[in-house]
Coordinates of C-alpha atoms and ligand atoms in Angstrom, one line a residue:
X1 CA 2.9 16.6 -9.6
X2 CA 0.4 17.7 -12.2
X3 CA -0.5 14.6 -15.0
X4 CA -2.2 15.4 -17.5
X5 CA -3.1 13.6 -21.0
X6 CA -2.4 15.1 -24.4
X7 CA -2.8 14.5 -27.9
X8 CA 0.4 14.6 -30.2
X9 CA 3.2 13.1 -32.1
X10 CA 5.5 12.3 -30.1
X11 CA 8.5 13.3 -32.3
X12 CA 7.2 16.9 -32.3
X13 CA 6.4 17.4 -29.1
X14 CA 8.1 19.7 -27.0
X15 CA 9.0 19.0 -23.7
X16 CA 12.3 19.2 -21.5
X17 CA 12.5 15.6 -21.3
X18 CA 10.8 12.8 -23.9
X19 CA 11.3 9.3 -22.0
X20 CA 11.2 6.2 -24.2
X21 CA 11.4 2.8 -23.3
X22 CA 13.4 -0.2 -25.2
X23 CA 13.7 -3.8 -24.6
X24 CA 16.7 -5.5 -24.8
X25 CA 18.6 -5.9 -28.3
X26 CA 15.7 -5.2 -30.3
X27 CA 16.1 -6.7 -33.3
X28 CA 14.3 -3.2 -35.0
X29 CA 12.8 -0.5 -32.6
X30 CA 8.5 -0.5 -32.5
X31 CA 6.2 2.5 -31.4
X32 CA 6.9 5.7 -30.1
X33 CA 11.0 5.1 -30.1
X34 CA 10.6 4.0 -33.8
X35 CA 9.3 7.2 -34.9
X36 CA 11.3 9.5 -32.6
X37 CA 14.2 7.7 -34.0
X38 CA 13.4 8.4 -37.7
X39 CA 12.7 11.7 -36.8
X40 CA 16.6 12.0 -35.2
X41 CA 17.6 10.2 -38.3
X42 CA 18.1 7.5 -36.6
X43 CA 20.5 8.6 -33.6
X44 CA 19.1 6.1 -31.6
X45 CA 19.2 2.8 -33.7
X46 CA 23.0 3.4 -33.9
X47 CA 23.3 4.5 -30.2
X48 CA 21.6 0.8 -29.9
X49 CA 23.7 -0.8 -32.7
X50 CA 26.7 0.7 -31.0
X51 CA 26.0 -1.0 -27.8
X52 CA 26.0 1.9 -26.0
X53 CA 22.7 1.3 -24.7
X54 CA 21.5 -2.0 -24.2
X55 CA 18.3 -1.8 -23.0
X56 CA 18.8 -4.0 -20.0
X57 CA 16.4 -4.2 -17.5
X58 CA 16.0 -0.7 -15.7
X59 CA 19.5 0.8 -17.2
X60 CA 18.5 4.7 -18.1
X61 CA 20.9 6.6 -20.6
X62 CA 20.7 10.3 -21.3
X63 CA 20.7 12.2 -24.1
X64 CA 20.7 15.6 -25.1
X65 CA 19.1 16.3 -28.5
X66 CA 20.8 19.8 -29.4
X67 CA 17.6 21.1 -31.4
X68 CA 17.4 17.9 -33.4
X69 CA 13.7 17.5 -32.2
X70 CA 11.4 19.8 -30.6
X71 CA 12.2 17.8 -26.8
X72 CA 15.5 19.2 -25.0
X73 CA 16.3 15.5 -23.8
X74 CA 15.5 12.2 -24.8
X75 CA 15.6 9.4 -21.7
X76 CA 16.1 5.9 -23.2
X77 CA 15.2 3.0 -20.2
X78 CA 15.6 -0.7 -20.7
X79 CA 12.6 -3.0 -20.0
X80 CA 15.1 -6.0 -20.3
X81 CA 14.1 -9.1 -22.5
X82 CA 11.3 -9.5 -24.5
X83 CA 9.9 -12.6 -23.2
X84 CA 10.2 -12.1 -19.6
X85 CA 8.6 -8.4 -19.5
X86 CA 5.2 -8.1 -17.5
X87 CA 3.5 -5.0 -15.9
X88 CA 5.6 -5.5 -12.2
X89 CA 8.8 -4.6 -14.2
X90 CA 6.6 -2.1 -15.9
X91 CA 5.9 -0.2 -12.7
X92 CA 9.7 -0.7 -11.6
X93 CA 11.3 1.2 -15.3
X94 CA 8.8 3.8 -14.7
X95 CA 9.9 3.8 -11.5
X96 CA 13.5 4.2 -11.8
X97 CA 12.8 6.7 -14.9
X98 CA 11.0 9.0 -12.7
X99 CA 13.7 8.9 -9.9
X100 CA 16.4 9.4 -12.3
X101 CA 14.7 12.4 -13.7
X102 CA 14.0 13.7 -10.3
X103 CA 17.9 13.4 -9.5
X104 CA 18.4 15.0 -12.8
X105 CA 16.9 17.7 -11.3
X106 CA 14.5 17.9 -14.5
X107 CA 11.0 19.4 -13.9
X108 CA 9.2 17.9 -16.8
X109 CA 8.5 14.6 -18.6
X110 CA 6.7 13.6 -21.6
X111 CA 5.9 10.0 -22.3
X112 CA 3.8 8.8 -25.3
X113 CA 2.3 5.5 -24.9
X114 CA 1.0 2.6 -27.3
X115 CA -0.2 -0.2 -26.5
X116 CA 2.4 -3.2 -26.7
X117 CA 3.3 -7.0 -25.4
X118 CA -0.2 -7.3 -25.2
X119 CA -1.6 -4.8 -22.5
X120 CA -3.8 -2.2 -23.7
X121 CA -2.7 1.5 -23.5
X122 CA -5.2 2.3 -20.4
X123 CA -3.4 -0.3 -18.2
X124 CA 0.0 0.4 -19.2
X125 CA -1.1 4.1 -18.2
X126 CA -2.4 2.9 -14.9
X127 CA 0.4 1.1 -13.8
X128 CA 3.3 3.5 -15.5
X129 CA 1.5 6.3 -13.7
X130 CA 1.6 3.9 -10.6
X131 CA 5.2 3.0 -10.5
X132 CA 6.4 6.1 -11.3
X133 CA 4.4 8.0 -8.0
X134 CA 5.7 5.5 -6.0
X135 CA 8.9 5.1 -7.4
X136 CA 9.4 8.9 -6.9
X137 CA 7.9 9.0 -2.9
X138 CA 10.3 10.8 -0.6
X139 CA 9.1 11.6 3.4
X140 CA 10.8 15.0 3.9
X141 CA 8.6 16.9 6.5
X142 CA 10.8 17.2 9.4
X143 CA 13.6 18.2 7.3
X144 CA 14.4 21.9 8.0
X145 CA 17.9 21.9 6.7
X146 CA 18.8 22.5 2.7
X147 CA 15.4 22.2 1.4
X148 CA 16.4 24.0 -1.8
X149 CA 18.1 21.0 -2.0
X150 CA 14.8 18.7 -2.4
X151 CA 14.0 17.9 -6.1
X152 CA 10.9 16.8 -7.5
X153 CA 9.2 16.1 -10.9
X154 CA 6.6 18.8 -11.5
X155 CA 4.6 17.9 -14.6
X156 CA 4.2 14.8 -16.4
X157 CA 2.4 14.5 -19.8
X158 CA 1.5 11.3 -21.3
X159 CA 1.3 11.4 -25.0
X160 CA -1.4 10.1 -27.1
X161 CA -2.0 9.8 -30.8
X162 CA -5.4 9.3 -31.2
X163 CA -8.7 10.0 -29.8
X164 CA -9.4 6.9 -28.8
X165 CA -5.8 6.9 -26.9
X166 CA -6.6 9.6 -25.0
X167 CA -9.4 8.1 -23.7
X168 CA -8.2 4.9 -22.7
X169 CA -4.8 7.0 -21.2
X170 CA -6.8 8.8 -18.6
X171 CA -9.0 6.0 -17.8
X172 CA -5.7 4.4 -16.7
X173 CA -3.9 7.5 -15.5
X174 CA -6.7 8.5 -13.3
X175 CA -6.9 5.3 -11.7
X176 CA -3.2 5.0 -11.1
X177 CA -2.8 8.9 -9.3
X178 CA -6.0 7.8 -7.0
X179 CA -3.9 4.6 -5.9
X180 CA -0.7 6.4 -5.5
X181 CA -2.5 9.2 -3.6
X182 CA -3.7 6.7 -1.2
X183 CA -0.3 5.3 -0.7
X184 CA 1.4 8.6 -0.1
X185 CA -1.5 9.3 2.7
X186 CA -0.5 5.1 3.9
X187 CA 3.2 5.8 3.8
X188 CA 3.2 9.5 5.5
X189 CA 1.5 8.1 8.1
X190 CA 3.6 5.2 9.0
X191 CA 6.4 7.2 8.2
X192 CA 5.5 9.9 10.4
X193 CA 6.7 9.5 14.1
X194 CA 4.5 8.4 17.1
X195 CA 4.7 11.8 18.8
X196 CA 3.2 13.4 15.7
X197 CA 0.7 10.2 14.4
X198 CA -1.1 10.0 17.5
X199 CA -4.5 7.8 17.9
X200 CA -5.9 11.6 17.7
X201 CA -4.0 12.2 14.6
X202 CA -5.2 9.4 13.0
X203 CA -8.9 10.5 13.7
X204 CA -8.8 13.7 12.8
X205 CA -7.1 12.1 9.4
X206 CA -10.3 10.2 9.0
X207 CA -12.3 12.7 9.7
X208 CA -10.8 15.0 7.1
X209 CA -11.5 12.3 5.1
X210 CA -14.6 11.7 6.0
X211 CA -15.7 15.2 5.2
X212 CA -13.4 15.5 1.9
X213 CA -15.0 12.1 0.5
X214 CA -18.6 12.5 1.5
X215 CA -18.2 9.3 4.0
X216 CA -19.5 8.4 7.5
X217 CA -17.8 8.8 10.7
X218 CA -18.1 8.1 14.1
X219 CA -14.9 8.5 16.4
X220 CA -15.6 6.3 19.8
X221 CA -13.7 7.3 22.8
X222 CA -12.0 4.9 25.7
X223 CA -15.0 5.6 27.6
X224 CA -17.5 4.8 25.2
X225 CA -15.7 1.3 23.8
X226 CA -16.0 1.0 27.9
X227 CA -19.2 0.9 28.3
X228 CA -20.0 -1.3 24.7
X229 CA -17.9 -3.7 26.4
X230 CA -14.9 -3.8 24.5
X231 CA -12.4 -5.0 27.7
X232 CA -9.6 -6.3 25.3
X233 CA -9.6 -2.5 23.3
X234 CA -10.0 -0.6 26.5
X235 CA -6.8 -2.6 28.5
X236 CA -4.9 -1.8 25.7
X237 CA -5.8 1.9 25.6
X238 CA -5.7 2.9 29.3
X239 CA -1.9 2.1 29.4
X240 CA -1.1 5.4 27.6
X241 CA -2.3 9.1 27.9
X242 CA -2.2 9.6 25.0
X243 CA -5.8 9.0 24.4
X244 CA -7.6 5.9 22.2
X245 CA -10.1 6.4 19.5
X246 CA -11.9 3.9 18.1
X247 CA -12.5 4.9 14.3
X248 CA -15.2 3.7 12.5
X249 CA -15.1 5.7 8.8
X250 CA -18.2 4.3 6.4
X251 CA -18.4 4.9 2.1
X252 CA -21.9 4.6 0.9
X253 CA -23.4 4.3 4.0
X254 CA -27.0 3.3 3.6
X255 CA -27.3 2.4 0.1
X256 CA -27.8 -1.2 -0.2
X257 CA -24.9 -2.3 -1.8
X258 CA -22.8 -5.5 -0.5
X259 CA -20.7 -4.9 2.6
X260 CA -17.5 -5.2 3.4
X261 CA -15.8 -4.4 6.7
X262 CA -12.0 -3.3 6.8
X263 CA -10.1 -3.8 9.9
X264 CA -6.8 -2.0 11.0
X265 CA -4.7 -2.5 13.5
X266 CA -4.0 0.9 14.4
X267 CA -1.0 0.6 17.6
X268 CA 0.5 4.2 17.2
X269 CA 3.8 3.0 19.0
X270 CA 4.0 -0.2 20.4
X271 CA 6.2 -0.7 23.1
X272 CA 5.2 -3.9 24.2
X273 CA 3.7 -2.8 27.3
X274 CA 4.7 -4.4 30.8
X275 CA 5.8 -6.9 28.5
X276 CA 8.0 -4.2 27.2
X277 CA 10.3 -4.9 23.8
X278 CA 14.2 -4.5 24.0
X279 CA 15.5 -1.2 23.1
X280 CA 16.9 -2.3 19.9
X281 CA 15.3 -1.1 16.7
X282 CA 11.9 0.0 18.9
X283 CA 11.8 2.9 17.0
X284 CA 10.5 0.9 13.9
X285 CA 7.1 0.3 16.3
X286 CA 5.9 3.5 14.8
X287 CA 4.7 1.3 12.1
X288 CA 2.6 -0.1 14.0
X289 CA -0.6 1.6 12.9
X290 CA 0.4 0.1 9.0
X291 CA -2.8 -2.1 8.9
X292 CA -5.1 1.3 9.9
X293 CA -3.4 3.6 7.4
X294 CA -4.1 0.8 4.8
X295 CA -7.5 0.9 5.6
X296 CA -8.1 4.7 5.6
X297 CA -6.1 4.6 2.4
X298 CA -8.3 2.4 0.6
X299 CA -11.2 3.8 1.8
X300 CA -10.0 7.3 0.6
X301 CA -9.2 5.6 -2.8
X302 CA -12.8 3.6 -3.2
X303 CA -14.6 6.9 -2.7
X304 CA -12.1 8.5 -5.6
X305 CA -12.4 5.6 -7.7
X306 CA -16.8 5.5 -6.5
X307 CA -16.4 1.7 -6.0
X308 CA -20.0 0.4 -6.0
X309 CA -19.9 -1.2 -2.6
X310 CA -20.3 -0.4 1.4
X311 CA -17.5 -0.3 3.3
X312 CA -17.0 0.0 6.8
X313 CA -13.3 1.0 8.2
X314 CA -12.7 0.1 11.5
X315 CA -9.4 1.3 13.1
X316 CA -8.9 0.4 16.7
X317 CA -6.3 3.2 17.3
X318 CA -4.0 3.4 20.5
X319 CA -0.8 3.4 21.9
X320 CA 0.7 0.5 23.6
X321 CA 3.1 1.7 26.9
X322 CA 3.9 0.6 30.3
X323 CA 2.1 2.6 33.3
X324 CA 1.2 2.6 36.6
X325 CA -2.7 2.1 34.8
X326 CA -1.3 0.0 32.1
X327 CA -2.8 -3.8 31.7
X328 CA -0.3 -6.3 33.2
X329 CA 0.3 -10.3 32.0
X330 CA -2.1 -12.0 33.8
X331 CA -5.0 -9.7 33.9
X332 CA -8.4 -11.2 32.5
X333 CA -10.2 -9.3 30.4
X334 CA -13.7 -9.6 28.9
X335 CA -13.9 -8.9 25.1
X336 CA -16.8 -7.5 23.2
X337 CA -17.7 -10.6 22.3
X338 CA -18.2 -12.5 25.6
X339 CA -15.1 -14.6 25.4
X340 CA -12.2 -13.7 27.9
X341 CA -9.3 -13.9 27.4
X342 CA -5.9 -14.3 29.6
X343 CA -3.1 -11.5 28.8
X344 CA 0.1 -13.8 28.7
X345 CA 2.2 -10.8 27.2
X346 CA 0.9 -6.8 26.5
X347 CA 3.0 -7.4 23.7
X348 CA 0.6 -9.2 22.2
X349 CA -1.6 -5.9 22.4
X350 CA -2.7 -6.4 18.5
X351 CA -5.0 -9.2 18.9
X352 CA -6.2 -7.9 21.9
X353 CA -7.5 -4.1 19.8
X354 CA -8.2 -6.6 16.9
X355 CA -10.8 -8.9 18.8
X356 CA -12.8 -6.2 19.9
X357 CA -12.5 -4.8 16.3
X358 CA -13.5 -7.8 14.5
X359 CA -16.6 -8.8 16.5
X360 CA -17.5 -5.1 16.6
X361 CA -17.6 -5.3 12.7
X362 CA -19.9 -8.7 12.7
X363 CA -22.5 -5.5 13.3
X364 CA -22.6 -4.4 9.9
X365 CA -23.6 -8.0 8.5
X366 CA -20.7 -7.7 6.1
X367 CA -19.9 -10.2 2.8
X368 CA -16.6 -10.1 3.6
X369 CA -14.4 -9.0 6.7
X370 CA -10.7 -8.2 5.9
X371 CA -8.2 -7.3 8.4
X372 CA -4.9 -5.9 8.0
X373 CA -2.2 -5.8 11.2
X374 CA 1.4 -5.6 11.6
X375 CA 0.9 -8.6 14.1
X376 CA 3.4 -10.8 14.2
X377 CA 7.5 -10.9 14.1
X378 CA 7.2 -14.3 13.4
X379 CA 5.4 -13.6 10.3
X380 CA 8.4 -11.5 9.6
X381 CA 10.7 -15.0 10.4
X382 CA 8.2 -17.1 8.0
X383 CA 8.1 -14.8 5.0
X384 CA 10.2 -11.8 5.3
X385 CA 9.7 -8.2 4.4
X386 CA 8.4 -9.1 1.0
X387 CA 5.6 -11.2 1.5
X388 CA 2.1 -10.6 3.3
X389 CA 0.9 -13.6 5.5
X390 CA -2.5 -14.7 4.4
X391 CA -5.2 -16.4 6.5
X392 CA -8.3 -17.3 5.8
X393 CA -11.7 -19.0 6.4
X394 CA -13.0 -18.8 3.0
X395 CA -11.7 -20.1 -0.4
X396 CA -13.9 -17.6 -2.5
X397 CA -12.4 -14.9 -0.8
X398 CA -8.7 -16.5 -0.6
X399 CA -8.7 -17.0 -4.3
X400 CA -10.0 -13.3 -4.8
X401 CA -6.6 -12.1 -2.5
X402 CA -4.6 -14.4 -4.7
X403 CA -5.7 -12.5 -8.2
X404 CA -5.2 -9.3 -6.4
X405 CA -1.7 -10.4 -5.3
X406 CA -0.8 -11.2 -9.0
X407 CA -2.4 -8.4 -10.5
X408 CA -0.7 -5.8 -8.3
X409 CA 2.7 -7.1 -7.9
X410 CA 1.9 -7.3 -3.6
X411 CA 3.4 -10.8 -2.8
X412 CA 1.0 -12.9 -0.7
X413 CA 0.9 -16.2 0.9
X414 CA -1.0 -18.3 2.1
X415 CA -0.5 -20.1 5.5
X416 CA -2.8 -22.2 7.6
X417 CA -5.3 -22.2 10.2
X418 CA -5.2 -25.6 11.7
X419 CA -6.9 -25.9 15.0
X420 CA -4.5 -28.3 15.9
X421 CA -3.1 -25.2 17.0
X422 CA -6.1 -24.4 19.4
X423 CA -4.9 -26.1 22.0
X424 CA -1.7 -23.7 22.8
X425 CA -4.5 -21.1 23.6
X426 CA -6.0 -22.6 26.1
X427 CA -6.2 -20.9 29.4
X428 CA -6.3 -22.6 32.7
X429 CA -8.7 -19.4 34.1
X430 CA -10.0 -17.7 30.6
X431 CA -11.2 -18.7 27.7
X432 CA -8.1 -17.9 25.8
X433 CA -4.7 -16.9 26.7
X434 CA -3.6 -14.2 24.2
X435 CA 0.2 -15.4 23.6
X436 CA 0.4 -19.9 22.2
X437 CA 3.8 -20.9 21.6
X438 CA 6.8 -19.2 19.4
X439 CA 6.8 -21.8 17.2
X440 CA 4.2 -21.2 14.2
X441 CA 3.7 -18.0 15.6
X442 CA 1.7 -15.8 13.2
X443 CA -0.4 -18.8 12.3
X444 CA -1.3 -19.3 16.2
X445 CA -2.3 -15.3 16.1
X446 CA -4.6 -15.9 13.1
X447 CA -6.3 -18.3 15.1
X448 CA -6.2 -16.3 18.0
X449 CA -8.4 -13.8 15.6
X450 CA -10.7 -16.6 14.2
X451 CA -12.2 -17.0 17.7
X452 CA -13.8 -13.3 16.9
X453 CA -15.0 -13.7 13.1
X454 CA -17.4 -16.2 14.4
X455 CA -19.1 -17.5 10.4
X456 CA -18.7 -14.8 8.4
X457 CA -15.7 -14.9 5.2
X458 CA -13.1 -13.4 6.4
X459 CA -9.3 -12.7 5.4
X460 CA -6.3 -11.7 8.1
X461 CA -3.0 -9.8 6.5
X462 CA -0.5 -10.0 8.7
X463 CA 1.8 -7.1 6.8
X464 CA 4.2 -7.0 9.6
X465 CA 7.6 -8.4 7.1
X466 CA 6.1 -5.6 4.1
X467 CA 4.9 -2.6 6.5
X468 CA 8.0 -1.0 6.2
X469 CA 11.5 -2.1 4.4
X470 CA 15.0 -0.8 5.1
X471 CA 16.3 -1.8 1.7
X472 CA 14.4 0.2 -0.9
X473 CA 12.9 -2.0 -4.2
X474 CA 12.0 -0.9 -7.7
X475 CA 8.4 1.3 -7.1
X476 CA 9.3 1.3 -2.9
X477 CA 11.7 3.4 -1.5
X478 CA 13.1 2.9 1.9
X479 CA 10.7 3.1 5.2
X480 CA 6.9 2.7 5.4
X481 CA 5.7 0.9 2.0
X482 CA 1.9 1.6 2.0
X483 CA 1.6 -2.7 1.9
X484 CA -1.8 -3.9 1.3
X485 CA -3.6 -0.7 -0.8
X486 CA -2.9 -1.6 -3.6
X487 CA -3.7 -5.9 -2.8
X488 CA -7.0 -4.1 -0.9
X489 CA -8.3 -1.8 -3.8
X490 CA -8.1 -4.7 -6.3
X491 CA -9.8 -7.1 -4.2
X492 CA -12.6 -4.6 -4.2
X493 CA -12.5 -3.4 -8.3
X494 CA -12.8 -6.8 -8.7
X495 CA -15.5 -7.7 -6.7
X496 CA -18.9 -8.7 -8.4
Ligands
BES1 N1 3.8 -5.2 16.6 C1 4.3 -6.5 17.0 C2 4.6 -7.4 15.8 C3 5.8 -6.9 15.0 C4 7.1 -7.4 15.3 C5 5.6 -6.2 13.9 C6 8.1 -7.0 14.5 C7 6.7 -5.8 13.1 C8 8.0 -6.3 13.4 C9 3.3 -7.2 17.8 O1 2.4 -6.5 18.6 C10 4.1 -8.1 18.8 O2 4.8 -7.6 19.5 N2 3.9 -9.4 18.6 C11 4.6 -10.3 19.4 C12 3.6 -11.4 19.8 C13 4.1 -12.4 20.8 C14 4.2 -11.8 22.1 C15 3.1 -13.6 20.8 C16 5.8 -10.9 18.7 O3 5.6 -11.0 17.5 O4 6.8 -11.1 19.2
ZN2 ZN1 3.3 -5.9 20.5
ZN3 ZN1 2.1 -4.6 17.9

């Protein structure tokens, strides 16, 4: 979609589609509506007066202006009461505006913005822009049949008054197509299927990236991580033939500038191994790479958005199958870090990629390590597909997830890290078993991880509920979600 900012009035602007927003029963319309409405000599105060549009939260009505202004249509979209409106319903109407025009089959869109409700015309741009993309996301590669039938917006103008508008507008505008980009590149990738989105697939990705972006990349194969000593990485990995990379992408390598190290767990399918999962719904273990296409996602975006940090993305990538060479439950392996560690279940491949990931990340002397895995169905039992598990060793950085989570709309919770819950990893001939009890789960996993982190800050997402949905929400159509970008690339605007 081409977005571009212009300067105009917005009652004279021609367009095939002007889209206004309106809370509910406005006592008297404000902005841009107000003086399209005087314009239309006041079509739409008596439409409203009428009650035949409300303005209820989301509810889009259609109108056609027959050459009473200089647009061909006029969409009106309810933001719902005045009191209760923030920018997460913001992103949602521009959401549902965009996918109503796409259905519409309309090509082009107008939308003036003013500042209002207190937000300032470069963040209502930002996140308008961003809910609109992502409202409007649809995965349609492997469809070969009717694709004349495929509609899609092609041209979206915001609208600004003044100068000073304009500038603001594509501050915000910018910002909010770099984030959706990274999404799309998040969500294609999880949405793509295993026997396309290979551990290859994903390197060559980053190396695309890599050379697109300016950034740093090193692509480690089996043998390699082999001889570092990465045991947990390498058991994983020699199960398949489809061959493991380990990824390691790097913006502003070399600069000074505070470092942070992103982790991904990047399981291209996961089977579960000897350990193997029930048939049932295995085909959602493409997703399983979610937490590595978050990463390259963000790293993408920081570059775009020239974030004044290092970062180091680490994506352990491989498949996780049964074989003849495949690791077995009761295997010991000998992690990067020294520790060993007792396979219980291959299904629980993720902290097995993730411990060799973590401690290889310690390298980098980071601030800050963050990892993001689709590890644990029983994260999915304690918080659903809505919410991302958090874990933590650090309050300053906990609290820094927190503000991203309420910024950005990405639901986040905290959960615990007691070591009471040690104990259930203890091995009788290792120095962990990988698998504790099924009771508490995800939090028994995190811990699993903090054994690998040793002192430095560090944050676990376990995105495994919000990876990928099969009921679609405002901004987030069905399938792989793109969870944790958007959290990510505010933790790291914000950072001072
Ligand atoms: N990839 C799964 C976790 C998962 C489950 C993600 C459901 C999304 C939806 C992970 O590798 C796994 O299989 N975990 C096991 C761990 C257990 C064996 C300790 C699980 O959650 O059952
Ligand atoms: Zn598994
Ligand atoms: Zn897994």
């Amino acid at each position: 979609m081409n977005i571009h900012v212009e300067k105009a009035k917005p009652e004279k602007f021609p367009c095939e589609l002007l889209l206004l927003f309106s809370f509910e029963s406005p006592k008297g319309l404000e902005g841009p509506v107000q003086s399209v409405d005087l314009e239309w000599k006041g079509f739409i105060s008596t439409l409203i007066k009428q009650g035949d549009f409300k303005g209820e939260l989301f509810e889009c009505h259609l109108l056609h202006t027959q050459g009473a202004l200089p647009a061909q249509r006029v969409l009106l979209t309810g933001l719902g009461k005045k009191g209760e409106f923030n920018l997460e319903k913001w992103r949602g109407a521009a959401s549902k505006a965009g996918q109503f025009i796409r259905n519409a089959g309309i090509k082009q869109l107008a939308f003036p913005i003013k500042k209002f409700d207190g937000y300032s015309e470069e963040e209502l741009a930002e996140s308008f822009v961003t809910g609109l993309l992502l409202g409007v996301y649809q995965f349609n590669e492997f469809k070969t049949l009717e694709r004349e039938k495929i509609k899609e917006i092609e041209e979206m103008i915001l609208v600004a008054e003044k100068n000073t508008e304009v500038k603001l507008i594509e501050g915000g505008q910018r910002a909010g197509q770099i984030i959706s980009e990274a999404i799309y590149l998040a969500r294609d990738l999880v949405n793509g299927p295993s026997n396309d989105v290979t551990p290859t697939f994903l390197a060559e990705k980053a190396k695309k990236i890599a050379k697109d972006y300016e950034m740093a990349i090193q692509v480690l194969e089996v043998g390699e991580t082999e001889s570092m000593g990465m045991g947990a990485f390498v058991a994983v990995a020699k199960g398949s033939q489809e061959p493991g990379k380990f990824i390691v992408l790097e913006y502003n390598k070399g600069k000074g500038l505070d470092t942070i190290a992103l982790v991904g767990k990047g399981i291209t399918f996961d089977s579960g191994g000897i350990s193997i999962k029930p048939s049932e719904n295995m085909e959602r273990m493409k997703d399983d790479m979610s937490g590595a296409a978050a990463v390259l996602a963000t790293l993408q975006a920081a570059s775009k958005l020239q974030l004044p940090l290092h970062l180091v993305g680490i994506m352990p990538a491989t498949e996780n199958l049964p074989s003849g060479k495949a690791c077995k439950p009761g295997d010991i392996l000998k992690t990067l870090s020294g520790q060993t560690v007792e396979v219980i279940s291959t299904d629980a491949e993720g902290r097995l990629i993730l411990s060799d990931a973590l401690t290889y990340s310690a390298r980098y002397q980071p601030k800050a390590i963050i990892d993001l895995a689709t590890l644990t169905g029983a994260c999915v039992i304690a918080l659903g597909d809505y919410v991302i598990g958090v874990f933590g060793n650090d309050d300053v950085l906990l609290k820094r997830v927190e503000e991203a989570s309420s910024k950005t709309g990405e639901k986040a919770w905290r959960l615990p890290l007691w070591d009471e819950y040690l104990e259930y990893l203890k091995s009788d001939s290792a120095d962990f078993r990988n698998v504790g009890t099924r009771a508490a789960g995800a939090i028994i996993g995190a811990i699993f991880l903090s054994k690998f982190v040793g002192k430095i800050p560090w944050i676990h997402l376990d995105i495994a509920g919000p990876a990928s949905i099969e009921k679609e929400r405002p901004y987030i159509p069905r399938g792989g979600t793109g969870a944790g970008v958007r959290l990510l690339i505010q933790i790291l605007r914000d950072w001072k």
